[in-house]
C-alpha cells in the first residue's frame, strides 16, 4: 500500500509504529489512537488537524540493519 491513497487503520499492537497510519488502542479504559504522520504525509490524504491533536504522534520503528 506504500504510495497509495488508502487510509490504514488497525487495532494490531504497534500498528502505527510499524508503518500503518492510525493505530487504535485501549488506554486507561478509553479508546485512544496513535498516528504515524510520516505514513500519512506520503499520501494525498488530508487528515484533520483536530483529529491529530487527539492522537499520540509516533515515529515509525527502524528495521535493524543486518
XYZ file of N, CA and C in Angstrom, residues 3 6 8-9 16 20 23 33 36 39 49-50 55-58 60-61 63 66:
60
model
N 2.592 4.420 -0.905
C 2.358 5.335 -2.005
C 0.920 5.410 -2.466
N -4.676 5.280 0.520
C -5.572 4.427 1.300
C -5.266 4.654 2.767
N -4.952 3.589 6.343
C -4.815 2.305 7.024
C -5.046 2.496 8.522
N -5.967 1.694 9.064
C -6.337 1.749 10.478
C -6.410 0.320 10.999
N 0.833 1.630 14.131
C 1.350 2.898 13.602
C 2.880 2.925 13.624
N 1.714 1.676 9.729
C 0.309 1.988 9.494
C 0.044 3.446 9.825
N -3.318 3.713 14.556
C -3.396 2.517 15.388
C -4.323 2.760 16.563
N -5.725 6.517 20.125
C -5.066 6.083 18.903
C -3.736 6.789 18.704
N 0.733 7.960 12.702
C 2.053 7.966 12.084
C 2.016 9.034 10.992
N 3.729 8.287 7.568
C 2.948 7.456 6.640
C 1.814 8.257 6.008
N -6.503 18.463 11.409
C -5.594 18.824 12.498
C -6.252 18.552 13.852
N -7.572 18.652 13.921
C -8.278 18.351 15.166
C -8.151 16.873 15.518
N -4.551 12.509 18.821
C -3.698 11.328 18.669
C -2.367 11.507 19.373
N -1.742 10.377 19.643
C -0.348 10.381 20.061
C 0.456 10.158 18.786
N 1.291 11.125 18.413
C 2.087 11.014 17.199
C 3.263 10.077 17.475
N 3.451 9.115 16.583
C 4.523 8.134 16.768
C 5.499 8.203 15.592
N 7.871 5.901 13.140
C 7.999 4.503 12.734
C 9.276 3.884 13.283
N 9.173 2.641 13.707
C 10.364 1.953 14.213
C 11.278 1.630 13.046
N 13.933 -0.622 11.055
C 14.278 -2.035 10.929
C 15.763 -2.184 11.234
N 21.102 -5.592 8.863
C 21.760 -6.917 9.014
C 23.250 -6.829 9.211
